[in-house]
mmCIF file of C-alpha atoms in Angstrom:
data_model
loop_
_atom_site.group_PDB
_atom_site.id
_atom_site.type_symbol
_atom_site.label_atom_id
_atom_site.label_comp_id
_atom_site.label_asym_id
_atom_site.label_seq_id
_atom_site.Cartn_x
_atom_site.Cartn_y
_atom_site.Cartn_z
ATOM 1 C CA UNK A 144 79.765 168.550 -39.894
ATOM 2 C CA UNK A 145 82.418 171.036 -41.193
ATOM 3 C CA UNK A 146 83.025 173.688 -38.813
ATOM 4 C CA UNK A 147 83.684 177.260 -40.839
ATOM 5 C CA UNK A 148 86.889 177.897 -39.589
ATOM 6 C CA UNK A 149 87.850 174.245 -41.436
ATOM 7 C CA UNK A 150 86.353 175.510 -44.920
ATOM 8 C CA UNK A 151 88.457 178.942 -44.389
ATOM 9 C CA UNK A 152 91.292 176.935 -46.597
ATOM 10 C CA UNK A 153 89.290 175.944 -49.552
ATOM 11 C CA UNK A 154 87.436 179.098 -49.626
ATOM 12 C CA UNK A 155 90.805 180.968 -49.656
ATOM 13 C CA UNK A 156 92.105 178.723 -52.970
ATOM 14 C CA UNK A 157 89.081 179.807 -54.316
ATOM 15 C CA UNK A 158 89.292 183.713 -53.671
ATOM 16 C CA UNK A 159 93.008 183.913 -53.697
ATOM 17 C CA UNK A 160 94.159 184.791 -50.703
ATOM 18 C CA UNK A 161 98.046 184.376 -50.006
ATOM 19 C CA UNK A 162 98.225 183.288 -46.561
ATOM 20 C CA UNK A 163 96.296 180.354 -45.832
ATOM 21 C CA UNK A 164 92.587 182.221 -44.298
ATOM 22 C CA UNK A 165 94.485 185.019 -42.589
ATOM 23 C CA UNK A 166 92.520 187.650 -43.887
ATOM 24 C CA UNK A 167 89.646 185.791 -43.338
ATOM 25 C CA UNK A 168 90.075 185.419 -39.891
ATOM 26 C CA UNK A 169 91.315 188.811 -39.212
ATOM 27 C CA UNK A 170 88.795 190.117 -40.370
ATOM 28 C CA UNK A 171 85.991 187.696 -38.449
ATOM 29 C CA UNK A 172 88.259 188.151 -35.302
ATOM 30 C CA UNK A 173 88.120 192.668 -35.767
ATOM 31 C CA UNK A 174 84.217 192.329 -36.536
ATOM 32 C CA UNK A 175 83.138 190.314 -33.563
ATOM 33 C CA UNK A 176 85.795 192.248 -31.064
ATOM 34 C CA UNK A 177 83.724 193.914 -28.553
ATOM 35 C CA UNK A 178 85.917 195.387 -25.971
ATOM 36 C CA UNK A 179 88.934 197.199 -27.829
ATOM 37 C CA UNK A 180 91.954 197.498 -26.026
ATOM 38 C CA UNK A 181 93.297 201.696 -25.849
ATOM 39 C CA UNK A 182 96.516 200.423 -27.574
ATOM 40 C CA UNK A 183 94.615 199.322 -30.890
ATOM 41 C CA UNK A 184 93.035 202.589 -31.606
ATOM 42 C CA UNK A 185 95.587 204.652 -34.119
ATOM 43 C CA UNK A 186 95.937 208.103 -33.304
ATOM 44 C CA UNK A 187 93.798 210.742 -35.710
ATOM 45 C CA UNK A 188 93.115 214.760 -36.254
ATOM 46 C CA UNK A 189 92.235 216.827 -33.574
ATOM 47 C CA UNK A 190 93.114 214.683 -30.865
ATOM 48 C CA UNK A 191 90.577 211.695 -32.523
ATOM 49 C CA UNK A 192 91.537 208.432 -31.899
ATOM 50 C CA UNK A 193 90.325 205.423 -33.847
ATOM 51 C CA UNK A 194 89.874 201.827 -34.760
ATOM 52 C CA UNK A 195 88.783 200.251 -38.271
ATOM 53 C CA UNK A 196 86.681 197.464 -37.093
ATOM 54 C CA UNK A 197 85.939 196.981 -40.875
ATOM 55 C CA UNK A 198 88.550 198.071 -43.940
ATOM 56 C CA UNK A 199 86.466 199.260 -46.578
ATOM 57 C CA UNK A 200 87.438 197.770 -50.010
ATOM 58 C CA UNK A 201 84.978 200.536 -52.669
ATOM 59 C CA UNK A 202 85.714 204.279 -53.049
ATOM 60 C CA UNK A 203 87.837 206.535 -51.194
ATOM 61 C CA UNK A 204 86.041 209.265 -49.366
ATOM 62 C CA UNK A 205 88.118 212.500 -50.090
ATOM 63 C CA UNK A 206 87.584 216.026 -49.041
ATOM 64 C CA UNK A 207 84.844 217.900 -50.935
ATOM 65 C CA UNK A 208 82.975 214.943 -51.921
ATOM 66 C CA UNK A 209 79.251 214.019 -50.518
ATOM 67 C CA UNK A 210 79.074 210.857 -48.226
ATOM 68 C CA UNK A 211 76.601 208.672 -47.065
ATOM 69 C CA UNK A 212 76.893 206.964 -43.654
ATOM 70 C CA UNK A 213 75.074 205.523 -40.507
ATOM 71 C CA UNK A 214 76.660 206.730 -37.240
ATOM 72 C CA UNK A 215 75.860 205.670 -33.540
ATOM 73 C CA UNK A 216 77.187 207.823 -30.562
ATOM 74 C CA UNK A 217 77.470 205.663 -27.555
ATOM 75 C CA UNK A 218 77.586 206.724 -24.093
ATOM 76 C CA UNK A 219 78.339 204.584 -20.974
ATOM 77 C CA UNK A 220 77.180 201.611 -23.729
ATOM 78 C CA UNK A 221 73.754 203.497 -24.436
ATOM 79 C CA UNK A 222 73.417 204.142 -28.163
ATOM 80 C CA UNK A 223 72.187 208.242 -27.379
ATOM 81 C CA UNK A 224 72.652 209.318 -31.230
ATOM 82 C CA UNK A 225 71.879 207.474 -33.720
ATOM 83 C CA UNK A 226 71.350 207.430 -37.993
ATOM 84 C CA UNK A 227 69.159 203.850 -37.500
ATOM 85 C CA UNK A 228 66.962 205.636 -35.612
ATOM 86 C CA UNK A 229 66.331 208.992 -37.260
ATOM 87 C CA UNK A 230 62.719 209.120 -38.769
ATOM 88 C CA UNK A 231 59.871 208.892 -36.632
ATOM 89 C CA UNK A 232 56.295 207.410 -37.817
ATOM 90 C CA UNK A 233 53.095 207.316 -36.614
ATOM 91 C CA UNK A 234 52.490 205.462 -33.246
ATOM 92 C CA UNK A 235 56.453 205.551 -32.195
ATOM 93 C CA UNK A 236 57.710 203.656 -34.460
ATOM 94 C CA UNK A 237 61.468 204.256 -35.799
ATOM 95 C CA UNK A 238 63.223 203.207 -39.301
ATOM 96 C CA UNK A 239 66.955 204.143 -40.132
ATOM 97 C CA UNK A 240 67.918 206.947 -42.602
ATOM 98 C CA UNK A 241 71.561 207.574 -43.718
ATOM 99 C CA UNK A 242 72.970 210.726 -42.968
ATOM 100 C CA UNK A 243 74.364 212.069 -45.812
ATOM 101 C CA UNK A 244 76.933 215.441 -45.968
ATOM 102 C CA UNK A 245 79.968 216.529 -47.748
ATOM 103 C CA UNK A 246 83.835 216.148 -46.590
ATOM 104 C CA UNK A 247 85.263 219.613 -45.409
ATOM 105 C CA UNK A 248 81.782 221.342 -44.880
ATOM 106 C CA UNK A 249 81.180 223.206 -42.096
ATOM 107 C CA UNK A 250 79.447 220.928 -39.219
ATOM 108 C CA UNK A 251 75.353 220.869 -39.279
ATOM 109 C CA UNK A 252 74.786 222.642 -42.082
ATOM 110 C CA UNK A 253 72.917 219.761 -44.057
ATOM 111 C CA UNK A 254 70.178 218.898 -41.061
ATOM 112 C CA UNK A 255 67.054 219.669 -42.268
ATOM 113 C CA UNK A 256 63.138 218.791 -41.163
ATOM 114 C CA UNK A 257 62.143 216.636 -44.401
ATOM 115 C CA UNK A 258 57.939 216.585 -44.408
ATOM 116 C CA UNK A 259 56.785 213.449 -45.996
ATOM 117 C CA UNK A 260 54.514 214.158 -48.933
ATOM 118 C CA UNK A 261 53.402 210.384 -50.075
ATOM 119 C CA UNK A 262 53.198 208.675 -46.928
ATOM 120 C CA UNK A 263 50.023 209.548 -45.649
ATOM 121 C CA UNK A 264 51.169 211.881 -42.362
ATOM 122 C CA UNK A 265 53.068 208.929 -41.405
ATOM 123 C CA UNK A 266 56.425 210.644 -41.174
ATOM 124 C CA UNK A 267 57.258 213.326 -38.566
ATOM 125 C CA UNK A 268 58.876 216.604 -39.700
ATOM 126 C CA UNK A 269 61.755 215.480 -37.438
ATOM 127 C CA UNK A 270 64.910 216.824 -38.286
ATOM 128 C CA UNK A 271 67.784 214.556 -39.160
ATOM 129 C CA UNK A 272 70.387 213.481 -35.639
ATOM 130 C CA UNK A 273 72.821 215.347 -34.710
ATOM 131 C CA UNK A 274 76.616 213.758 -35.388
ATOM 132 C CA UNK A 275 79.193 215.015 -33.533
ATOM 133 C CA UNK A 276 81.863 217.667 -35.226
ATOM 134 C CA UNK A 277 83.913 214.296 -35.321
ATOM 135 C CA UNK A 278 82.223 213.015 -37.565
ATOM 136 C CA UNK A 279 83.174 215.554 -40.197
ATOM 137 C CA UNK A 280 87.197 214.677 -39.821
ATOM 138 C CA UNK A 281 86.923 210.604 -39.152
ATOM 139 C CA UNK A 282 85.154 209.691 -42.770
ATOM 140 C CA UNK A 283 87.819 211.509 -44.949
ATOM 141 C CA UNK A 284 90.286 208.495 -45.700
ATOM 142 C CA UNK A 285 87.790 205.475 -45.505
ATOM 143 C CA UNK A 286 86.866 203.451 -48.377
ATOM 144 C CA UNK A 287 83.073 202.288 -48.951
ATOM 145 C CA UNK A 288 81.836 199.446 -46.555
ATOM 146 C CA UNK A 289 84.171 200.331 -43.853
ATOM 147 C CA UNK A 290 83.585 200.578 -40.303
ATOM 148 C CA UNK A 291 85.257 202.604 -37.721
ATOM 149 C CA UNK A 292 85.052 203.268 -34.177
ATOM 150 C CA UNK A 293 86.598 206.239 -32.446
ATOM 151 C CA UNK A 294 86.761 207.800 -29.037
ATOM 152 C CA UNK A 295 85.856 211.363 -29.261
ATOM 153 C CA UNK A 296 86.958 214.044 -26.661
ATOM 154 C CA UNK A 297 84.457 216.515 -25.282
ATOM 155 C CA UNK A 298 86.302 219.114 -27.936
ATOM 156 C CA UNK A 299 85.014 216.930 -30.658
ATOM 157 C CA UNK A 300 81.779 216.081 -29.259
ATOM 158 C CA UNK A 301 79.046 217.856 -27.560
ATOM 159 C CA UNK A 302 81.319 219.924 -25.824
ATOM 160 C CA UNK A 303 80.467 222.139 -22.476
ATOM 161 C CA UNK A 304 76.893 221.746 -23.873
ATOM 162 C CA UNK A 305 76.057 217.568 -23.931
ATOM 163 C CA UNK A 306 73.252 216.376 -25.679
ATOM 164 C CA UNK A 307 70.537 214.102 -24.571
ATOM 165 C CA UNK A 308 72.127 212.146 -22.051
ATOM 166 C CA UNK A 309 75.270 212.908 -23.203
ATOM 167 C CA UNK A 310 77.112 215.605 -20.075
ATOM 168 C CA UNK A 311 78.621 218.594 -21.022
ATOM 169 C CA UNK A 312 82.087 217.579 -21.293
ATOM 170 C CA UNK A 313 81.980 213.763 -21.589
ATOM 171 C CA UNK A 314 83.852 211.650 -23.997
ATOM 172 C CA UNK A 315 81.834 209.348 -26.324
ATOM 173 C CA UNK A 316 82.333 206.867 -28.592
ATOM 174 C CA UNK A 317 81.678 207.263 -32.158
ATOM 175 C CA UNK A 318 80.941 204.058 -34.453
ATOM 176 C CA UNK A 319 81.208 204.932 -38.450
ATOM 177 C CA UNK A 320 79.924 202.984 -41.136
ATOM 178 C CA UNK A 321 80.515 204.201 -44.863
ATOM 179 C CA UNK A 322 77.768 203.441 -47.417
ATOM 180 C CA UNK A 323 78.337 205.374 -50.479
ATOM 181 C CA UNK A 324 80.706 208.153 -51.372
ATOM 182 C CA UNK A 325 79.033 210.343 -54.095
ATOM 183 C CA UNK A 326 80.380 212.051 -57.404
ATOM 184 C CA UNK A 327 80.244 216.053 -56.418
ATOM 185 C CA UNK A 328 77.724 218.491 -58.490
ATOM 186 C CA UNK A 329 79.283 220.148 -60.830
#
């Protein structure tokens, strides 16, 4: 049997990559990386620092235009925020809804409570999670289908107040994925 990293090669004549599966395995090797060393993360806004597990290859997301993305805050490795776990049904049970906002609005201003009218009361009136103000700043400059991850400072966070478990002044770690940017209203 083949192993994949064999077929990387052929697969690389066929897509028309220059450098022999390079690409291919860079980007394998930045999706499956776990622990990422300080020095990898690039330096950002507002003291932000980040690392694009994932390069996004669609549309740039530019300030002014609405975006749609799943976010997890992490704590201490527990997931505390998250957009895959932001509508509640009947009996506990969880299902993921993108959080969608505009680049260069003002922080929170889009979280609603959304009452289900078709699903029978199975939907809470829960409103939608709340993303850190870093989230705002670390979208502008991705392209569709990327990933980052970025170490927020309590500035940039929750602040003096926390959140959840969160502390009042603890650093977190933000993970961004970009699913759609939007065409504005006109």
């Amino acid at each position: 049997m083949l192993s994949s990293l064999a077929l990387l090669p052929a697969l690389d004549s066929l897509f028309g990559s220059k450098n022999g599966g390079a690409d291919v395995a860079l980007a394998r090797e930045r999706r499956t990386r776990i622990d990422i060393p300080p020095e990898m993360y690039q330096d950002g806004e507002s003291g932000l620092r980040y690392y694009d597990v994932v390069e996004g290859k669609g549309k740039l997301a530019e300030k002014g235009e609405p975006v749609v993305v799943h976010f997890d805050v992490t704590y201490r490795s527990l997931t505390v925020v998250s957009s895959r776990q932001s509508k509640l049904l009947g009996g506990n049970r969880v299902i993921s809804q993108p959080y969608e906002f505009s680049l260069g609005a003002k922080p929170g201003a889009e979280r609603k409570r959304e009452y289900a009218e078709s699903a029978n009361g199975l939907f809470s009136a829960q409103a939608a999670p709340k993303p850190p103000k870093a989230l705002y700043a670390v979208v502008e400059g991705m392209r569709e289908g990327g990933k980052r991850t970025v170490i927020v400072p309590p500035e940039q966070g929750y602040g003096d107040k926390g959140f959840a478990e969160i502390p009042p002044g603890a650093t977190i770690q933000l993970t961004v994925e970009l699913l759609e940017v939007r065409v504005p209203a006109s």
